[in-house]
CSV table of C-alpha atoms and ligand atoms in Angstrom, one decimal:
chain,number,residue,atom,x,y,z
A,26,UNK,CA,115.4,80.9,17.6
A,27,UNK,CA,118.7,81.0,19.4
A,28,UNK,CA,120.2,81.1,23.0
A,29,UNK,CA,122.2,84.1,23.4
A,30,UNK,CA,122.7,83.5,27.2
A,31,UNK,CA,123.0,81.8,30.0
A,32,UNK,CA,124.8,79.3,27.1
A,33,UNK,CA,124.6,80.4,23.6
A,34,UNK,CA,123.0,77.7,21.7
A,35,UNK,CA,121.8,78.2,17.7
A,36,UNK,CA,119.0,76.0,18.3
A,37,UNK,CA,116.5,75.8,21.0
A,38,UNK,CA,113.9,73.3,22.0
A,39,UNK,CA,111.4,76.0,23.5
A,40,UNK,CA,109.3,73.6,25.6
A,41,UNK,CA,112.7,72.9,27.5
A,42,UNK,CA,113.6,77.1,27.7
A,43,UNK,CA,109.5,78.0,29.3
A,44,UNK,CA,108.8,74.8,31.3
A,45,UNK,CA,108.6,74.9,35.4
A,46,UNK,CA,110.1,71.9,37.1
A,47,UNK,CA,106.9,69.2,38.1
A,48,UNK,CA,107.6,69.8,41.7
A,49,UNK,CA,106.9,73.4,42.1
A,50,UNK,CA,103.4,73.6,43.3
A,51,UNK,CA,101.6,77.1,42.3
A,52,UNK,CA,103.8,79.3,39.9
A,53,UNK,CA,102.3,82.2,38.2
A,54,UNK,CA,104.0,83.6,34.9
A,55,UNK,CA,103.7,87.4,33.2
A,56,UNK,CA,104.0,88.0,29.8
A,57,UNK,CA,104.4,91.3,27.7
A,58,UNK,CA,105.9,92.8,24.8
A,59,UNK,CA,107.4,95.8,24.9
A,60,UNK,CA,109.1,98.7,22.3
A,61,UNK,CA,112.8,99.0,22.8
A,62,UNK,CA,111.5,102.6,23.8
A,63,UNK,CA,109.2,100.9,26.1
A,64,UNK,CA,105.8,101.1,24.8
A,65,UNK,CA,102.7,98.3,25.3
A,66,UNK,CA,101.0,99.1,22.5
A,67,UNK,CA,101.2,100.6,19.1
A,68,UNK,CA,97.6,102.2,18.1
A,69,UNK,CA,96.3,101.1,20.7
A,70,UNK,CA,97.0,97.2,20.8
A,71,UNK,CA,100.1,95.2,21.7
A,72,UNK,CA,100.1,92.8,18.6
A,73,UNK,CA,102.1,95.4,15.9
A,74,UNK,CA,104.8,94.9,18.6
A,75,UNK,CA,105.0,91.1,18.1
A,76,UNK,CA,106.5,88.6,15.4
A,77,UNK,CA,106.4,85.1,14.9
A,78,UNK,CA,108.3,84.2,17.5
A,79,UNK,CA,106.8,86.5,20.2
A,80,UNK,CA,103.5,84.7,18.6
A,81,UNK,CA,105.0,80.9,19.1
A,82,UNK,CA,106.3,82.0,22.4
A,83,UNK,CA,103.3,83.3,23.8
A,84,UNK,CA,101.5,80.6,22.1
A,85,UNK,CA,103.7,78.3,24.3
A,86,UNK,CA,103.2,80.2,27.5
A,87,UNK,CA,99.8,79.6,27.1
A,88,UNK,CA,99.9,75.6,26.2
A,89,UNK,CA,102.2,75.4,29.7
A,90,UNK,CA,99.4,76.7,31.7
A,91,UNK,CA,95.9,75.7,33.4
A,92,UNK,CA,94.7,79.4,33.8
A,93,UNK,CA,94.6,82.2,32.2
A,94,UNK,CA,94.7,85.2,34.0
A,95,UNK,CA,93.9,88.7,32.7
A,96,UNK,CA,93.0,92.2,34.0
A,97,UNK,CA,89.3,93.0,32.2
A,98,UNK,CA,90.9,96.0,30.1
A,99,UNK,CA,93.2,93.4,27.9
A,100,UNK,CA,90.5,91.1,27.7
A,101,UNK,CA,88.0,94.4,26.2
A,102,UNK,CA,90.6,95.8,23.8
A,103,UNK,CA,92.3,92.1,22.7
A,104,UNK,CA,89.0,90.7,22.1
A,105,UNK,CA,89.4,87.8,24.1
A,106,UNK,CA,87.8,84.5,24.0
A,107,UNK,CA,87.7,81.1,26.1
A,108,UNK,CA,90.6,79.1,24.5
A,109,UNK,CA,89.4,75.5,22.7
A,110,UNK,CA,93.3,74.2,21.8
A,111,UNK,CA,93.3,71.7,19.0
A,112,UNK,CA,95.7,70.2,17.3
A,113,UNK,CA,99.6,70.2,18.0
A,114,UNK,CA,98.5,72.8,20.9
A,115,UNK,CA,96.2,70.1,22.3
A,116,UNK,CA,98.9,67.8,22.0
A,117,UNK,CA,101.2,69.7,23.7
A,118,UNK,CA,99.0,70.0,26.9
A,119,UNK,CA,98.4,66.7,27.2
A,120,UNK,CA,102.4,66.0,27.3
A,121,UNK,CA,102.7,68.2,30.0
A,122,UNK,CA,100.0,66.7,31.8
A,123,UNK,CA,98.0,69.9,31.7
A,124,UNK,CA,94.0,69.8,31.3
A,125,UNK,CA,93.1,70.4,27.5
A,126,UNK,CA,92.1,74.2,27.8
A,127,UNK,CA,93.2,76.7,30.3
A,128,UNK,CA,90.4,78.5,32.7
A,129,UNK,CA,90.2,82.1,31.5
A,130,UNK,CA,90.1,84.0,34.7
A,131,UNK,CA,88.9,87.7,34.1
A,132,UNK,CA,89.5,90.4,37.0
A,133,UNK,CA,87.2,93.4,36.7
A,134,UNK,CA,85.7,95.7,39.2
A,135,UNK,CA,82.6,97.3,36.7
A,136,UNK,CA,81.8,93.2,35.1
A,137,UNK,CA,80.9,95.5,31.6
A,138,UNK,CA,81.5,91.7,29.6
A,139,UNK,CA,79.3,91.0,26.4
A,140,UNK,CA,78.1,87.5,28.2
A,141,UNK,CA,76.8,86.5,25.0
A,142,UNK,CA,80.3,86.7,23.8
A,143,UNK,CA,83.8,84.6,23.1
A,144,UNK,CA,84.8,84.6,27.2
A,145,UNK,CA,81.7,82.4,28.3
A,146,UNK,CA,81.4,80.4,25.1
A,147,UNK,CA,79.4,77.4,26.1
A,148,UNK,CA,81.7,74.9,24.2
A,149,UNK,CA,84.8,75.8,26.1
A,150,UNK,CA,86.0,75.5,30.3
A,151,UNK,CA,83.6,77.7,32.2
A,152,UNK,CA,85.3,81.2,32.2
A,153,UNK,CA,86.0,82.8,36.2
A,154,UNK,CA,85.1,86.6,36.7
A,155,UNK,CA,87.0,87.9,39.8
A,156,UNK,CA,85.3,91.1,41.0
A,157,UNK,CA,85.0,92.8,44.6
A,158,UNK,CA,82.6,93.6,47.0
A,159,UNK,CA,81.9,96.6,45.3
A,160,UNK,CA,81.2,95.5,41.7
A,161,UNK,CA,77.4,96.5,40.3
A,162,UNK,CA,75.5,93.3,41.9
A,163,UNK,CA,72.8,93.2,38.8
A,164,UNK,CA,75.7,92.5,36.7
A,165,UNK,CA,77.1,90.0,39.2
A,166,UNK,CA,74.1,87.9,39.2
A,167,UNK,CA,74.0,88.1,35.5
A,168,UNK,CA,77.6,86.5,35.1
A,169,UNK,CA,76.7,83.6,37.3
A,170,UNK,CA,74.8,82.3,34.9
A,171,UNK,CA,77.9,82.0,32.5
A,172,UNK,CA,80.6,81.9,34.8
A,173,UNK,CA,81.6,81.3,38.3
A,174,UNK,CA,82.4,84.4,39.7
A,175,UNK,CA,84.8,84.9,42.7
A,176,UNK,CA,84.2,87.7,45.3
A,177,UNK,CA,87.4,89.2,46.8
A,178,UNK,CA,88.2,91.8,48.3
A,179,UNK,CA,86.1,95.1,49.3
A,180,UNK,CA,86.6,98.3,47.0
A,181,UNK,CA,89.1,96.2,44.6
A,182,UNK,CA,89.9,92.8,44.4
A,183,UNK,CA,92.8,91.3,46.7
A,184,UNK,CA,94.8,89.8,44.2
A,185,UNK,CA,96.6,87.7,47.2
A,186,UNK,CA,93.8,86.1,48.1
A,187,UNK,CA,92.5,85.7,44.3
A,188,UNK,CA,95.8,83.5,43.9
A,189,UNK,CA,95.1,81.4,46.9
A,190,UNK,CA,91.0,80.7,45.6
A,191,UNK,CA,92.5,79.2,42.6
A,192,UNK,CA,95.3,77.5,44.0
A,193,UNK,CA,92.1,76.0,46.4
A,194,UNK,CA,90.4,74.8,42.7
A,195,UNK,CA,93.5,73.1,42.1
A,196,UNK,CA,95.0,75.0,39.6
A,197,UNK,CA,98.9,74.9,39.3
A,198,UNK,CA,100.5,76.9,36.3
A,199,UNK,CA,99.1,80.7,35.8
A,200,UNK,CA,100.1,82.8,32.9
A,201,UNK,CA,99.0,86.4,34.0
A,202,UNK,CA,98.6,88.6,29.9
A,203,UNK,CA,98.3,91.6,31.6
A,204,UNK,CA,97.7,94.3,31.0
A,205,UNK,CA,99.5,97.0,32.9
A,206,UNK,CA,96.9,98.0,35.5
A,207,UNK,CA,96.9,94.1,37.1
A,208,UNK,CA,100.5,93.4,36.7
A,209,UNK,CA,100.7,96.6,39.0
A,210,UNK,CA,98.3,95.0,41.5
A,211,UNK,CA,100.2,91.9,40.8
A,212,UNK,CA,103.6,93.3,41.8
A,213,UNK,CA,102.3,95.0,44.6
A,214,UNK,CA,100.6,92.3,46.0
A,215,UNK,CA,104.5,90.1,45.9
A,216,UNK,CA,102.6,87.4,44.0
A,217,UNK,CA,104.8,87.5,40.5
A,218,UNK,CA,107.1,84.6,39.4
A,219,UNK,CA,108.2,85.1,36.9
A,220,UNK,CA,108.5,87.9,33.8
A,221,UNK,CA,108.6,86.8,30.3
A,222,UNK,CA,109.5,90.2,28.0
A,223,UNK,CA,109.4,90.4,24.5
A,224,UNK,CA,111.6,93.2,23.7
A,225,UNK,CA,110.9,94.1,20.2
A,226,UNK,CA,113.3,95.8,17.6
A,227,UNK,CA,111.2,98.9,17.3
A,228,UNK,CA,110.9,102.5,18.7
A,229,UNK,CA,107.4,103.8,18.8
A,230,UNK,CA,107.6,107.3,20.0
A,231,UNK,CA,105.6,108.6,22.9
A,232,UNK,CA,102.2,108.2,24.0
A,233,UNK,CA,101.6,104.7,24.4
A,234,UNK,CA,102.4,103.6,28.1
A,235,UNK,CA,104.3,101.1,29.7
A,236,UNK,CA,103.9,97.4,31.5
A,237,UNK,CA,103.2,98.8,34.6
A,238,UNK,CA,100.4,101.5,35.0
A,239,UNK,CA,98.3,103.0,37.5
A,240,UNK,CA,98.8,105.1,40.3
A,241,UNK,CA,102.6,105.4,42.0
A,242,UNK,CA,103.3,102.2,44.1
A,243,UNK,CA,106.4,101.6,46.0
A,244,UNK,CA,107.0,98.6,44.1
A,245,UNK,CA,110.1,96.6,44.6
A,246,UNK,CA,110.7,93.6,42.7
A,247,UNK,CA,114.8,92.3,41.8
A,248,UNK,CA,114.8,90.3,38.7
A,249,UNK,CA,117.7,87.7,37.7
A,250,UNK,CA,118.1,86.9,34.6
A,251,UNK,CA,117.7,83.2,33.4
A,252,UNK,CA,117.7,83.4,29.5
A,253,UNK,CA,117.8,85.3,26.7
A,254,UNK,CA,116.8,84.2,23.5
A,255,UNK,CA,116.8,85.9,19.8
A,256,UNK,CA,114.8,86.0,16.5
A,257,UNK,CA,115.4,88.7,13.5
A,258,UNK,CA,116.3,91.1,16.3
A,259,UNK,CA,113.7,90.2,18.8
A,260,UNK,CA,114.7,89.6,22.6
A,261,UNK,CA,113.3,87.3,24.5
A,262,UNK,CA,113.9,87.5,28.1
A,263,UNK,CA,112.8,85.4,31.3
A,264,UNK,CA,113.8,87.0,34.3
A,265,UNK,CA,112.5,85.2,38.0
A,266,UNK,CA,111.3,87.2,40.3
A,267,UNK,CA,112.3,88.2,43.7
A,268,UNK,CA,109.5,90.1,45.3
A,269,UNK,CA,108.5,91.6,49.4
A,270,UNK,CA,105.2,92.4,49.0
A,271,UNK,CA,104.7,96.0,49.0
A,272,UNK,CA,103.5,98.2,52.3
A,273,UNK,CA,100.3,99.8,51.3
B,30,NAP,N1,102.3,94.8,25.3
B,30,NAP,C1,101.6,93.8,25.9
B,30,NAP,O1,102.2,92.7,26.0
B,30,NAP,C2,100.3,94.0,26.4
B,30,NAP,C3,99.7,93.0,27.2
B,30,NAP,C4,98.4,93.2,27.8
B,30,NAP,C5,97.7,94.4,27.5
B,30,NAP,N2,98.3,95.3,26.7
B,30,NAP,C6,97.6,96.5,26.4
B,30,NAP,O2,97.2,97.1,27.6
B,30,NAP,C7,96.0,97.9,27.3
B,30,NAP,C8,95.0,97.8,28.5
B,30,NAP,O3,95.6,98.3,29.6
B,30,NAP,P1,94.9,98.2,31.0
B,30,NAP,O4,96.0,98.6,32.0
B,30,NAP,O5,93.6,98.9,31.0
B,30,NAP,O6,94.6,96.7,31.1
B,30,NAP,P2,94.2,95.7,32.3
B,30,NAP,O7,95.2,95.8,33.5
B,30,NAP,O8,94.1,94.4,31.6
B,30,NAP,O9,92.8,96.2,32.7
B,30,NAP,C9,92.5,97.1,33.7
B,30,NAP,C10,91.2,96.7,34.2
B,30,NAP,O10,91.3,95.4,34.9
B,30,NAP,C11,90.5,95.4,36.0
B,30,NAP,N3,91.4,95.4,37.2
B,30,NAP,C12,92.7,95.3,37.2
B,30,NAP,N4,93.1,95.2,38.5
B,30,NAP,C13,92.0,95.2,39.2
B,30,NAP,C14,91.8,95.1,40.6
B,30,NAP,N5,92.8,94.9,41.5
B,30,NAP,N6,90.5,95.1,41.1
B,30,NAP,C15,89.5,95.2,40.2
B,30,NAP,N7,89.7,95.3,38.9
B,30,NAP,C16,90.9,95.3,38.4
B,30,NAP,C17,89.6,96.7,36.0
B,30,NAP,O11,88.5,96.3,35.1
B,30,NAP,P3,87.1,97.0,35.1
B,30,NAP,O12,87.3,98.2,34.3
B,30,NAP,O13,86.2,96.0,34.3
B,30,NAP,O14,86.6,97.2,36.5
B,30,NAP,C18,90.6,97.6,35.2
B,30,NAP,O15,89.9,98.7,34.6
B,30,NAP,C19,95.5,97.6,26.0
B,30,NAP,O16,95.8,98.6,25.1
B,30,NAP,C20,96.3,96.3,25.6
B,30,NAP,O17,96.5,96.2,24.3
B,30,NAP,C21,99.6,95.1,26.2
């Protein structure tokens, strides 16, 4: 992979490009891939839009984090599962200081999880389930026996105050997958960091929909732009965030 800006390089050392300095205390990361035409998904799923260095770099993304955060659609579709890094991966936590696995931390409003499933596999860090007040109790109760499930927020969850219960568990480094629906809660609650957009050397036609879905939000978020790097024809692009939180 190669730097095409802010200083073209031929060669970069990833870890360097995607690390956050020590001294910033609570930083939370989104990631997506994206058509040049702007699609999430092709058929339905965001992997046909990837190659191997969308893979590594999410790979990365992941390794440089403590939680995992993802909106309860991704986690459905993408088959998701509590991570158990071994190997280099494991390695490369432990040189950042990071615990061994990241927390997955689902947000859902209807809790419709398979709890016999990958998310609450005994064997890896206890999964967190982030519902609101009014999410189906029954299947509440039945999560807390596999989970620890975090109540915020009345009709939906209050992603604000979501952030600041895991920043309160002492967790640092958040890499938010998605999807669309909670990095449009995410925006609009001013909590984003930082972008990382794969911008893949395809166009996909209509139909599939965008990184930012749900209803319309008056959503205001500048982005600078503080790299671009490049694979076979793949763009990959970290832009920080500069956010107000939104007027509801
Ligand atoms: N291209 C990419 O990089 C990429 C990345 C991620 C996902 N995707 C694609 O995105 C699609 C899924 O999209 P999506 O928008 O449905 O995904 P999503 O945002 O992951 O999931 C939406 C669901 O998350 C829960 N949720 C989100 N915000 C909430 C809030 N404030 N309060 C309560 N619950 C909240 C709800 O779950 P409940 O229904 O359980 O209440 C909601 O139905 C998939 O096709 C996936 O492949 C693409």
């Amino acid at each position: 992979m190669r730097r095409l800006l802010p200083s073209p390089a031929e060669k970069v050392d990833l870890e360097a490009e995607y690390c956050v300095a020590d001294a910033v205390p609570w930083h939370l990361r989104v990631s997506f891939v994206s058509s040049a035409d702007g699609a999430m998904t092709v058929n339905g799923r965001a992997g046909e839009l990837g190659n191997d260095g969308d893979r590594r770099v999410f790979g990365l993304l992941r390794d440089l984090s403590d939680v995992i955060l993802v909106g309860a659609g991704t986690a459905r579709i993408e088959r998701y599962r509590a991570q158990r890094p071994t190997g280099e991966r494991l390695d490369r936590r432990r040189r950042h200081g990071l615990p061994d696995a990241p927390v997955m931390a689902l947000v859902s409003k209807r809790l419709d999880f398979d709890l016999d499933g990958g998310l609450f596999d005994p064997r890896a860090p206890r999964s967190i389930v982030i519902t609101s007040d009014s999410s189906p109790a029954d299947r509440r109760s039945a999560l807390e026996r596999v989970a620890d499930v975090l109540v915020v927020g009345g009709e939906s969850v209050d992603l604000s105050a979501a952030v600041a219960a895991l920043r309160d568990r002492g967790f640092r480094r958040a890499h938010c997958e998605g999807g669309p629906h909670l990095f449009a809660t995410a925006l609009k609650a001013g909590i984003v960091d930082e972008l990382c957009l794969t911008l893949s050397p395809m166009l996909t036609g209509p139909g599939a929909g965008r990184i930012v879905a749900g209803p319309e939000l008056p959503i205001r978020a500048e982005m600078s732009l503080r790299h671009v790097l490049e694979e076979d024809g793949y763009l990959f692009l970290r832009y920080d965030l500069r956010q107000e939180p939104a007027a509801s």
